[in-house]
mmCIF file of C-alpha atoms and ligand atoms in Angstrom:
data_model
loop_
_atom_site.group_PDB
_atom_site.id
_atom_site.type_symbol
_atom_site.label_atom_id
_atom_site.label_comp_id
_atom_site.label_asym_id
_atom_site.label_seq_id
_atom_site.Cartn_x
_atom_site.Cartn_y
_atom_site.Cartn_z
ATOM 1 C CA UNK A 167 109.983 130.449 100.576
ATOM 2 C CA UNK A 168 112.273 131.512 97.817
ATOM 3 C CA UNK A 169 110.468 130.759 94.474
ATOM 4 C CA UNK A 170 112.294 131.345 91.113
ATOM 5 C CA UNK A 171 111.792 129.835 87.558
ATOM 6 C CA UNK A 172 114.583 127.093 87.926
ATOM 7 C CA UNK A 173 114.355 126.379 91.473
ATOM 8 C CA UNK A 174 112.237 126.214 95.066
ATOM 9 C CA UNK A 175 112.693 125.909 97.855
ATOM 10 C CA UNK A 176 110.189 124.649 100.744
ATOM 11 C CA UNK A 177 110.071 123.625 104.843
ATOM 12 C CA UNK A 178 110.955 120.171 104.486
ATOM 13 C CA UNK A 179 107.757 118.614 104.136
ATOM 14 C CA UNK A 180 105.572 115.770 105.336
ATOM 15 C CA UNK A 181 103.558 113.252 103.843
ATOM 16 C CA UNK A 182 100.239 112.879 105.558
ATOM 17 C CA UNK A 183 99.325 109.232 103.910
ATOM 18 C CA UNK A 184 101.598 106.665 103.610
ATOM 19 C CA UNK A 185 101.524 103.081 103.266
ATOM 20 C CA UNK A 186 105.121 101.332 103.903
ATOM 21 C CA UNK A 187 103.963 97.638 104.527
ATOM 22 C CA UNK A 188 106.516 95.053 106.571
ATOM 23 C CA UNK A 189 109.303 93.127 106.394
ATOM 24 C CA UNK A 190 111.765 93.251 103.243
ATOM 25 C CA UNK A 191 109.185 95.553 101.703
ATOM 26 C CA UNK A 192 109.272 97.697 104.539
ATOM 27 C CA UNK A 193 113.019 97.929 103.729
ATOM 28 C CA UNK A 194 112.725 98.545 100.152
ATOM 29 C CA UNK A 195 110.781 101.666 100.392
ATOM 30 C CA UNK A 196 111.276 103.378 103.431
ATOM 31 C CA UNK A 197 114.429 104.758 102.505
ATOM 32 C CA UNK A 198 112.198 107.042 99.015
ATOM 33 C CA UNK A 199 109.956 108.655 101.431
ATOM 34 C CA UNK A 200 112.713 109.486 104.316
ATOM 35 C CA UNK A 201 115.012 111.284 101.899
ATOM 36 C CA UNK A 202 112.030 113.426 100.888
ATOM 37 C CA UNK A 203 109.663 113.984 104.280
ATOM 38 C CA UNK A 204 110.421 114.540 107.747
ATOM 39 C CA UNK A 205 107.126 112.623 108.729
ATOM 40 C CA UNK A 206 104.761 111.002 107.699
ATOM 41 C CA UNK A 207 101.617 109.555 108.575
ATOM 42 C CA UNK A 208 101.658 105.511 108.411
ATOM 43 C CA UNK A 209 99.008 103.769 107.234
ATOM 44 C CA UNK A 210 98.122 100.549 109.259
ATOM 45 C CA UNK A 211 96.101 98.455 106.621
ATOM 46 C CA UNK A 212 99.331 95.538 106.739
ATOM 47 C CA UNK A 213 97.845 92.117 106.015
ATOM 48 C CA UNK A 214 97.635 91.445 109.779
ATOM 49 C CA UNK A 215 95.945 95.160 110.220
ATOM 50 C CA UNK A 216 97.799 97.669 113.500
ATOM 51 C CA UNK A 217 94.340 97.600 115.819
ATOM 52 C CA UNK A 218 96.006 98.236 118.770
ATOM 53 C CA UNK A 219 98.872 100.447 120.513
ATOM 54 C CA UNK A 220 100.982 97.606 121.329
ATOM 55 C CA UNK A 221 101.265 96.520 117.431
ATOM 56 C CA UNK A 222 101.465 99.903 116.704
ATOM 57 C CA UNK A 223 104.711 100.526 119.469
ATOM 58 C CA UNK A 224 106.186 97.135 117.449
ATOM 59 C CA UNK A 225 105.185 98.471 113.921
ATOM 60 C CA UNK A 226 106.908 102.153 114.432
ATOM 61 C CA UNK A 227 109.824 99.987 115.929
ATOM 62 C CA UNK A 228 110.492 98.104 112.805
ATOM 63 C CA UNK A 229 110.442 101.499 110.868
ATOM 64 C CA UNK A 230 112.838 103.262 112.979
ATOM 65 C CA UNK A 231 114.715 99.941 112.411
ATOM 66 C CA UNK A 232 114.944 99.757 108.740
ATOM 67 C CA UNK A 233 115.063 103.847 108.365
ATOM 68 C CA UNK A 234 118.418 104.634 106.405
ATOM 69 C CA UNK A 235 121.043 104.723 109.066
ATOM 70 C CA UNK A 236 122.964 107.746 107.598
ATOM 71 C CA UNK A 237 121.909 111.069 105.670
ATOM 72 C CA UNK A 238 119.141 113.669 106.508
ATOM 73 C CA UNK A 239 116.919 110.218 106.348
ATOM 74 C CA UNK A 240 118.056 108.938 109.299
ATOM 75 C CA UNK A 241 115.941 111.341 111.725
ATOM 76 C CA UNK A 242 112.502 110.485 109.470
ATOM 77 C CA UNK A 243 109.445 110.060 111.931
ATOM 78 C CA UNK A 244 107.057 107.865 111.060
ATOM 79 C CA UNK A 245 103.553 108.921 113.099
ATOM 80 C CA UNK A 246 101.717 105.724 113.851
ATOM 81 C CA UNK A 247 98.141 105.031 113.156
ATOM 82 C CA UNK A 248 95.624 102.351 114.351
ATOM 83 C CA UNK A 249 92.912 100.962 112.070
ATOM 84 C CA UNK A 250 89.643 101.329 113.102
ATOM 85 C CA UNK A 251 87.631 97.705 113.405
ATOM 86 C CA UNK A 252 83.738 96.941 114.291
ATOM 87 C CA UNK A 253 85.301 96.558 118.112
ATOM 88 C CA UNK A 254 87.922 99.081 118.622
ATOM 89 C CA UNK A 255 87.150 100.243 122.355
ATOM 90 C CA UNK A 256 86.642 103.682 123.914
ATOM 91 C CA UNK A 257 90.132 102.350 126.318
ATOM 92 C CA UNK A 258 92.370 101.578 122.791
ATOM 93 C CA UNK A 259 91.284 104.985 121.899
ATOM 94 C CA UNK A 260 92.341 106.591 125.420
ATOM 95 C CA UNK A 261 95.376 104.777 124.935
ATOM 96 C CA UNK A 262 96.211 105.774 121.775
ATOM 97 C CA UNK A 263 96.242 108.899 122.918
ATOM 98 C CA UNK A 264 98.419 108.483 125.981
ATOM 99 C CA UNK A 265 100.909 107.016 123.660
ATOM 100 C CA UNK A 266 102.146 110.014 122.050
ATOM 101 C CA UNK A 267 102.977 108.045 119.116
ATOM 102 C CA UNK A 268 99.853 107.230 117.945
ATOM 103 C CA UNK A 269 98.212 110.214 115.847
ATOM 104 C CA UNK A 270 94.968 109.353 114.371
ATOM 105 C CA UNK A 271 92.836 106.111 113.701
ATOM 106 C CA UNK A 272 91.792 104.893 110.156
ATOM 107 C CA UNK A 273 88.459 104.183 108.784
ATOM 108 C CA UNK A 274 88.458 101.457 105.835
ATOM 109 C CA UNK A 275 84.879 100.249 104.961
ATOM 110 C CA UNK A 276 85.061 96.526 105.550
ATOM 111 C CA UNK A 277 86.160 95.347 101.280
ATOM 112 C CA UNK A 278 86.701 98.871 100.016
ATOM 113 C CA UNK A 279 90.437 98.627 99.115
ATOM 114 C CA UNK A 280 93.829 96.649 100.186
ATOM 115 C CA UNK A 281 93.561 94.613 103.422
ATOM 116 C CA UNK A 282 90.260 96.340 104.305
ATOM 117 C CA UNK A 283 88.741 93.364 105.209
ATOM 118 C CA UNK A 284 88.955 93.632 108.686
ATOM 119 C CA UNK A 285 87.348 97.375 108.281
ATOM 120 C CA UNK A 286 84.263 98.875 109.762
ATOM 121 C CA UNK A 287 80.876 96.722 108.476
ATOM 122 C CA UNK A 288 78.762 99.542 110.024
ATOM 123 C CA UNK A 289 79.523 102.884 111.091
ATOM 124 C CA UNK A 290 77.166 102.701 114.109
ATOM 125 C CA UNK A 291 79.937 99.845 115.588
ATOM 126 C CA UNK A 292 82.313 102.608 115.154
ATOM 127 C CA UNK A 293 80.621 104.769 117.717
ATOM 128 C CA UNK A 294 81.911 103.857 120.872
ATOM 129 C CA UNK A 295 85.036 104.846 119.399
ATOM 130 C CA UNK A 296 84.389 107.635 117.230
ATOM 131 C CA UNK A 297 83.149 109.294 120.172
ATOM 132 C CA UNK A 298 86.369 108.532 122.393
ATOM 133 C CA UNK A 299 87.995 109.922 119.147
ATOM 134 C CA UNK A 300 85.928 113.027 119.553
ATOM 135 C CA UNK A 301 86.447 113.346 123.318
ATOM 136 C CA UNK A 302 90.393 113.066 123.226
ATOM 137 C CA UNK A 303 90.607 115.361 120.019
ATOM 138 C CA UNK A 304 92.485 112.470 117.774
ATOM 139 C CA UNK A 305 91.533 112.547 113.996
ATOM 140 C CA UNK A 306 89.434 109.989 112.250
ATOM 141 C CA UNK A 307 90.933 109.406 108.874
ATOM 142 C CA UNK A 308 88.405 108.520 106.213
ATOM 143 C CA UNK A 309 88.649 106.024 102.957
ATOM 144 C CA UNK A 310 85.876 107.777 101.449
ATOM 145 C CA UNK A 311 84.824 105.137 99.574
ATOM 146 C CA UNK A 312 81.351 102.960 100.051
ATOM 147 C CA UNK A 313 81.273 99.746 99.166
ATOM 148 C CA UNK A 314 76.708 99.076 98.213
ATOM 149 C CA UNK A 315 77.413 96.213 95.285
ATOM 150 C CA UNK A 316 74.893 98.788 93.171
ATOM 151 C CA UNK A 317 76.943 101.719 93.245
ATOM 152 C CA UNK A 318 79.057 102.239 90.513
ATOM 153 C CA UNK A 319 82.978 101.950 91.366
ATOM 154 C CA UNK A 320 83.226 105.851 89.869
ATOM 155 C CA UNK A 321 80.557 107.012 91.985
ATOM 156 C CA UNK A 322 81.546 105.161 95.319
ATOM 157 C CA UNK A 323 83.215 108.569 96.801
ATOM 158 C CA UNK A 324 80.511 111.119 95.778
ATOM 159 C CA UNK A 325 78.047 108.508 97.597
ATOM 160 C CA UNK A 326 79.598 108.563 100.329
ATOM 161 C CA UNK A 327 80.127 112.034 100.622
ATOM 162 C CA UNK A 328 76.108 111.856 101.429
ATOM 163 C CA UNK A 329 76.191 109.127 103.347
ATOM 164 C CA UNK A 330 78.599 108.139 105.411
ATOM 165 C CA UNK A 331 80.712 111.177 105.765
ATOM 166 C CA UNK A 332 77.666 112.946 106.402
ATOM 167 C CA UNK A 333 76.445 110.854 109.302
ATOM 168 C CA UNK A 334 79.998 111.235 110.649
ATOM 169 C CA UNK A 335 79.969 114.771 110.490
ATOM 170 C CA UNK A 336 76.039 114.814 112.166
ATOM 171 C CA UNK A 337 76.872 112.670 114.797
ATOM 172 C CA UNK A 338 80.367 113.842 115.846
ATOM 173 C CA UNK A 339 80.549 117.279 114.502
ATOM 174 C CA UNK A 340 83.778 118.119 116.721
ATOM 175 C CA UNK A 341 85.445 115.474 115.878
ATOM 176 C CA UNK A 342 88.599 116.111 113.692
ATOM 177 C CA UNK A 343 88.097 114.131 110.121
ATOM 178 C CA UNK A 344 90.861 113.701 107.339
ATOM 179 C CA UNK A 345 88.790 113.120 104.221
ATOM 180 C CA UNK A 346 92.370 111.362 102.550
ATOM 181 C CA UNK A 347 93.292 110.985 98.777
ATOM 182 C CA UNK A 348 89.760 112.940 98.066
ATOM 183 C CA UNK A 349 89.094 112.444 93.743
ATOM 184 C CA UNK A 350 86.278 114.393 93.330
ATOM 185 C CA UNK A 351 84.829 117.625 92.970
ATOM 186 C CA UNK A 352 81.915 116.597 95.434
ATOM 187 C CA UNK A 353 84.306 115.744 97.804
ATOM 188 C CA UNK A 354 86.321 118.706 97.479
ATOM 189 C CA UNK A 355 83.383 120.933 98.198
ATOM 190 C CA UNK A 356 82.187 119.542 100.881
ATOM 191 C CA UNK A 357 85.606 119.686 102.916
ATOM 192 C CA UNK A 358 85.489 123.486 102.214
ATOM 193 C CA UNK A 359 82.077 124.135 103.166
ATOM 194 C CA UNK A 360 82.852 122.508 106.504
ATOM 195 C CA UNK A 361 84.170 123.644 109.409
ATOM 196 C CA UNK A 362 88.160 123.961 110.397
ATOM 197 C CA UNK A 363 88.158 120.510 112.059
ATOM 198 C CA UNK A 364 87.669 118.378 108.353
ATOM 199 C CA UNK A 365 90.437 118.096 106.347
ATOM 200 C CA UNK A 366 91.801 116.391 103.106
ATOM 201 C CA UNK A 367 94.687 114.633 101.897
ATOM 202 C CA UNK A 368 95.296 115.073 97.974
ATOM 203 C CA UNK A 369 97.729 112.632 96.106
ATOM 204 C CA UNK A 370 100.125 113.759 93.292
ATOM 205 C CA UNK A 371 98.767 111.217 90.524
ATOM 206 C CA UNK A 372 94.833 112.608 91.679
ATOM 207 C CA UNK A 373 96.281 116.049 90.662
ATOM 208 C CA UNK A 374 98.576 114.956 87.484
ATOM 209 C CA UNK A 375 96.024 112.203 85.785
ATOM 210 C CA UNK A 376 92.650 111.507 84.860
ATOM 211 C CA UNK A 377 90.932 108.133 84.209
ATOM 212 C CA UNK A 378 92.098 107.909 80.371
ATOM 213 C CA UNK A 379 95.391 107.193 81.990
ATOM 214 C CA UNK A 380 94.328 103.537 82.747
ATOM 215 C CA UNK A 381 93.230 102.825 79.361
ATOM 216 C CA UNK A 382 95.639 104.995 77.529
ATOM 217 C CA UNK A 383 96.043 102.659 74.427
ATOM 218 C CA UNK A 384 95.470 99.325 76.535
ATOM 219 C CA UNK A 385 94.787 98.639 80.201
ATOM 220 C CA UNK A 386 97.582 100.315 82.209
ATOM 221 C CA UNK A 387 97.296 98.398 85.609
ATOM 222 C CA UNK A 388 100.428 101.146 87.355
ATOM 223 C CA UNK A 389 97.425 104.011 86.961
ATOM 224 C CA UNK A 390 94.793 101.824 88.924
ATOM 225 C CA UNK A 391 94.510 102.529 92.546
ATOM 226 C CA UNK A 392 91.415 103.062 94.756
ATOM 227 C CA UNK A 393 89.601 105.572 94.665
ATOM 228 C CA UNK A 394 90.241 105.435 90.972
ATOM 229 C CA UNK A 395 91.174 108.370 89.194
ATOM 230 C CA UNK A 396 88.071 110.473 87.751
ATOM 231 C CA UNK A 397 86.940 112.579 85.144
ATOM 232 C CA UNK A 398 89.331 115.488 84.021
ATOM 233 C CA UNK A 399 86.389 117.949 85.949
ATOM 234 C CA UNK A 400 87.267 116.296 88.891
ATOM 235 C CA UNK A 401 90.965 116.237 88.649
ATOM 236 C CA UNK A 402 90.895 119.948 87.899
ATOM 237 C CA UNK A 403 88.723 120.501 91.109
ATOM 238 C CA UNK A 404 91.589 118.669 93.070
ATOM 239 C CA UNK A 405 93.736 121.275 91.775
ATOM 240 C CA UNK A 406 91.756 124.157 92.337
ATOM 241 C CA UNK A 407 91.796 122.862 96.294
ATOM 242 C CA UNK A 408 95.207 122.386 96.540
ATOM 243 C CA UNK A 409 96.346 125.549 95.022
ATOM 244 C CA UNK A 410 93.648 127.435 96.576
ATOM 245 C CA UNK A 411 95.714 127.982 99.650
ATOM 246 C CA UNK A 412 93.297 126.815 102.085
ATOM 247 C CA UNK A 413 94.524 125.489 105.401
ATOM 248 C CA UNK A 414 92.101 122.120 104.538
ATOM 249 C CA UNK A 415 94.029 120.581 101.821
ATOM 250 C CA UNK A 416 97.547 118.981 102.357
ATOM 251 C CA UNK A 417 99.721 116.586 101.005
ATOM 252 C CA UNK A 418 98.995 113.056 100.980
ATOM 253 C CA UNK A 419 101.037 110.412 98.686
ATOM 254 C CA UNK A 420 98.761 107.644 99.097
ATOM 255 C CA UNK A 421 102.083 105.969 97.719
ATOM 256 C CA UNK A 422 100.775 102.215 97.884
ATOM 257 C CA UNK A 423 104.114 99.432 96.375
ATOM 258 C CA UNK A 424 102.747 96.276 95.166
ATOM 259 C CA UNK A 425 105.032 93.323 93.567
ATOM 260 C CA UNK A 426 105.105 93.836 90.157
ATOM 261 C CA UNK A 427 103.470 90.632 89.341
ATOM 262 C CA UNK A 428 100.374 91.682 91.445
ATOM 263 C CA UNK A 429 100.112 94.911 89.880
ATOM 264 C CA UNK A 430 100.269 92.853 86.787
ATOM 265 C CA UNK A 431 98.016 90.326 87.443
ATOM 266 C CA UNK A 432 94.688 89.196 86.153
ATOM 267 C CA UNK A 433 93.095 90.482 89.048
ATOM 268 C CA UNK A 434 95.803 93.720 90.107
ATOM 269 C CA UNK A 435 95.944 94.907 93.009
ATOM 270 C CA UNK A 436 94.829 98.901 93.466
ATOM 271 C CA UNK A 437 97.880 101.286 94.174
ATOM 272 C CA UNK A 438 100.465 104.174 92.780
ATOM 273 C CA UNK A 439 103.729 103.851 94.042
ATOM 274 C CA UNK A 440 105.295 107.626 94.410
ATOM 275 C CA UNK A 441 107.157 107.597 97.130
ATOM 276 C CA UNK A 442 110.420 108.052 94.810
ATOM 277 C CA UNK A 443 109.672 111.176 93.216
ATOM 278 C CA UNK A 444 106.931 112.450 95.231
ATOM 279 C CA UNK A 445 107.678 116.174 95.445
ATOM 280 C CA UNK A 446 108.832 116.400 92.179
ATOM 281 C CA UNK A 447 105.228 114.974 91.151
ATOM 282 C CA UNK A 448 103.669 117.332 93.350
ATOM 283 C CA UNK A 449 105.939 120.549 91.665
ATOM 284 C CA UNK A 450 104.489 119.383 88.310
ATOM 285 C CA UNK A 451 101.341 119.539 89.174
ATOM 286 C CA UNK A 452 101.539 122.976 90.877
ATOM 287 C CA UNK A 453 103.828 124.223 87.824
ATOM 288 C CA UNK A 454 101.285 123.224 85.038
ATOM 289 C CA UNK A 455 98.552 124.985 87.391
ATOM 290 C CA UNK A 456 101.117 128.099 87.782
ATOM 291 C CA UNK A 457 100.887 127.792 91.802
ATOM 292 C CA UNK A 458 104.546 126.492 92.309
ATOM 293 C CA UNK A 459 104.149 129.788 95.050
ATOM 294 C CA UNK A 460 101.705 127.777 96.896
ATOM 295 C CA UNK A 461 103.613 124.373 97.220
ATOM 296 C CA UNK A 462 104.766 124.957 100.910
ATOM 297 C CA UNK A 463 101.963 125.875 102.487
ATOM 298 C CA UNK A 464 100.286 122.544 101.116
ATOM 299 C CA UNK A 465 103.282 120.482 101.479
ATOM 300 C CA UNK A 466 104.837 121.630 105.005
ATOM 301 C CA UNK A 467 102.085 123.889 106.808
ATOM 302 C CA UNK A 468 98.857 122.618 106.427
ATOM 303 C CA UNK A 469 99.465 119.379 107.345
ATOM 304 C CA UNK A 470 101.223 119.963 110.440
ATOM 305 C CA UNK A 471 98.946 122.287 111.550
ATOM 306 C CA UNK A 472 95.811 120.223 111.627
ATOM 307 C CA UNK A 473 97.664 117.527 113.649
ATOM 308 C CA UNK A 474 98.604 120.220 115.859
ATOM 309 C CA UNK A 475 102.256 119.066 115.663
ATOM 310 C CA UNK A 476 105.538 121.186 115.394
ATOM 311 C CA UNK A 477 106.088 122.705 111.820
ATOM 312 C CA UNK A 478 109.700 121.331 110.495
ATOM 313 C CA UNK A 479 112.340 123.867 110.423
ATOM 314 C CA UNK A 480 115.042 122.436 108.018
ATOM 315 C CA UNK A 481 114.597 122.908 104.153
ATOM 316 C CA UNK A 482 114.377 121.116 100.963
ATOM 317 C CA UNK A 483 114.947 122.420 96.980
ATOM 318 C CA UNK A 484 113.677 121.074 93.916
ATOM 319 C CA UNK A 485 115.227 122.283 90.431
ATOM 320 C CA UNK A 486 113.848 121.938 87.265
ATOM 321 C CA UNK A 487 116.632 119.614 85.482
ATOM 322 C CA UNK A 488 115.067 116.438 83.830
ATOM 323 C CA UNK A 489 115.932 113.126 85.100
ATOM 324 C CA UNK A 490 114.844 109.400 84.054
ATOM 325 C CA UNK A 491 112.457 107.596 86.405
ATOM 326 C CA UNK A 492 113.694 103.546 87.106
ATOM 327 C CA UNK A 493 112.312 101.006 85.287
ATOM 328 C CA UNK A 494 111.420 99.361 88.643
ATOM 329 C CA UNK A 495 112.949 98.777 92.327
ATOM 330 C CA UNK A 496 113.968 96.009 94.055
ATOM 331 C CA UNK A 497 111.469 94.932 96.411
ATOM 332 C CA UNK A 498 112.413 92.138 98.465
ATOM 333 C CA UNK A 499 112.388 89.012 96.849
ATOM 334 C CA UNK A 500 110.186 91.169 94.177
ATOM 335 C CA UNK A 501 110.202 94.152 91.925
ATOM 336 C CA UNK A 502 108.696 97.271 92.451
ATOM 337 C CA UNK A 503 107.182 99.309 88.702
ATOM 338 C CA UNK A 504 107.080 103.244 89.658
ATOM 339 C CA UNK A 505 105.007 105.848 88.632
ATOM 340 C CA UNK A 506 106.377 107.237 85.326
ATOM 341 C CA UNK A 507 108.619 104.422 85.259
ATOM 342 C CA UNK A 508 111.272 104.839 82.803
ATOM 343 C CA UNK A 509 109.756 108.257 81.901
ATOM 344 C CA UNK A 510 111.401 111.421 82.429
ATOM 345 C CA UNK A 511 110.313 114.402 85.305
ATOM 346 C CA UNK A 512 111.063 117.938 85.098
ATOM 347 C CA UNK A 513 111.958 118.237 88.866
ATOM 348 C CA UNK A 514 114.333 117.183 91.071
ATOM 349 C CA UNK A 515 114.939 117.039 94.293
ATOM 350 C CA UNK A 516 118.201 118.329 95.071
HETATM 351 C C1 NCD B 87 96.136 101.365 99.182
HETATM 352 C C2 NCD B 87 97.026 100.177 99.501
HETATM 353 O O1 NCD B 87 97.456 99.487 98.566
HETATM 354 O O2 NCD B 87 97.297 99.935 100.676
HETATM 355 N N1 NCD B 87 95.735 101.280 97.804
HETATM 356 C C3 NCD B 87 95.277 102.279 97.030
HETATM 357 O O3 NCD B 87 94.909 102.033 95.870
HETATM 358 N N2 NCD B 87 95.213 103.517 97.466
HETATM 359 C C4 NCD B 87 94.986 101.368 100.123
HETATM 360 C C5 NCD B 87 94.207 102.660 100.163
HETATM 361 O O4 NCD B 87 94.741 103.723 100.473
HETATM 362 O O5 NCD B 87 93.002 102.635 99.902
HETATM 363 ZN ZN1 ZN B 88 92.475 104.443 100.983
HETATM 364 ZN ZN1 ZN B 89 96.101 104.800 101.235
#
């Protein structure tokens, strides 16, 4: 890595949590992410959710079909995921892994976030597969987030740090666990106290905001997502983790598009989209924490390492020369509002 006040230059990079939803939106925003990552991993929380391999062979099909047809996007891989329901079988889990295209299985808590509803009620239904999971070495990704109707929406990831994620970790202890978009300092520490086979994603607006962002002078409904952003000790804590240059934390965008008009809605619906500028949030960040030196290893190293998957070989550079975010994106029939929308950013990818 060549690192110099102006400009850097990394491994081209891969985003490890993704969500790029179906159809015309599919279309919209596939092309952000594949001019920026080689991979990345695909979320499978669409409104009908990917349970299986088969909808998970047709899903990746429809992304290879709308990936830009020309340009260094046109070879982006999109590693599949299934979502992990009350009856997900030990044989979907053996096939997932015969596949070759299927990479890990997600855990939503049944009501925690965005088309969750069909997620796990009770972790002991999970078992069966969990422990298929555990056998055939494919990564459980976690949505650390419990749900209890008394727990206060703030506290819902430190809870389940001591609950859930701790009867995961009891139960299956070899089983390989992405703690993704992790907000807090509990969660932090508890992904480097454990052994090499937990993990964390960390998003770019976790590491650039706290939760004054949503309320900065009125509700801002583009800052909410789930988990919701924390206290400023927290989001320093994210830093910390992801400059620390340990192998555990890697890049996850979380980047989540919603219509405009559900984002801006009386009830809005939780999600940051970053998928346009995602890097260049990500060099902010590690600029303002003075670790633009360990951007790489976070963005193209880690990452690929714990999926035990090829590191990339080509390169990407970002310069510091400002540049105006969009207003918004087309999006479909729709409209798609940015993070830092018609702001400016420091970085750019070249
Ligand atoms: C995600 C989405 O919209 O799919 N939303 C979010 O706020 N992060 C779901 C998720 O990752 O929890
Ligand atoms: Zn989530
Ligand atoms: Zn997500």
């Amino acid at each position: 890595m060549n690192t110099s006040i102006d400009s850097i230059t990394l491994v081209h990079p891969d985003d490890w949590h993704l969500h790029l939803r179906d159809g015309a939106h599919l279309a919209a925003v596939v092309g952000h992410t594949a001019a920026q990552f080689a991979r990345a991993i695909v979320m499978p929380n669409l409104k009908s959710p990917v349970t299986t391999v088969a909808l998970a062979r047709d899903y990746r099909e429809r992304i290879l079909a709308a990936r830009p047809k020309a340009g260094a996007g046109a070879t982006f891989e999109p590693l599949m995921t299934l979502y992990l329901t009350d009856n997900t079988s030990a044989a979907e889990v053996a096939a997932a892994k015969a596949s070759g295209f299927v990479h890990a299985l997600k855990y939503y808590p049944a009501g925690a976030t965005t088309n969750s509803d069909a997620g796990v009620t009770q972790l002991e239904r999970a078992f069966p597969a969990l422990a298929a999971m555990e056998k055939h070495g494919l990564p459980l990704l976690l949505h650390g987030e419990v749900t209890t109707p008394g727990v206060d929406v703030f506290d819902r990831e430190r809870v389940f740090v001591d609950s859930v994620f701790a009867e995961v970790r009891r139960h299956f202890p070899a089983l390989r666990v992405v703690f993704e978009h992790i907000t807090t300092r509990e969660a932090a520490q508890v992904v480097t106290e454990a052994p090499a086979n937990v993990a964390a994603t960390i998003t770019a607006h976790h590491l650039l905001y706290n939760r004054n962002a949503i309320f900065q002078g009125g509700v801002r409904p583009h800052y909410y997502c789930l988990p919701v952003l924390k206290r400023e000790e927290h989001r320093r804590a994210l830093v910390a983790a992801a400059t620390s240059g340990s192998a555990k934390f890697f890049l996850g965008t979380d980047s989540a598009p919603h219509p405009r008009h559900l984002k801006e809605h009386a009830c809005g619906c939780a999600g940051c989209y970053t998928a346009h500028a995602a890097l260049e949030l990500y060099a902010e960040a590690f600029d303002a924490a003075g670790a633009l030196d360990k951007l790489e290893a976070f963005a193209s190293f880690h990452g690929a390492d714990f999926y035990r998957l090829q590191r990339n070989t080509g390169t990407v550079t970002l310069q510091r020369m400002p540049w105006q975010v969009p207003a918004e994106f087309t999006f479909g029939s729709e409209t798609l509002v940015p993070l830092r929308a018609g702001e400016s950013l420091a970085w750019k990818l070249a």
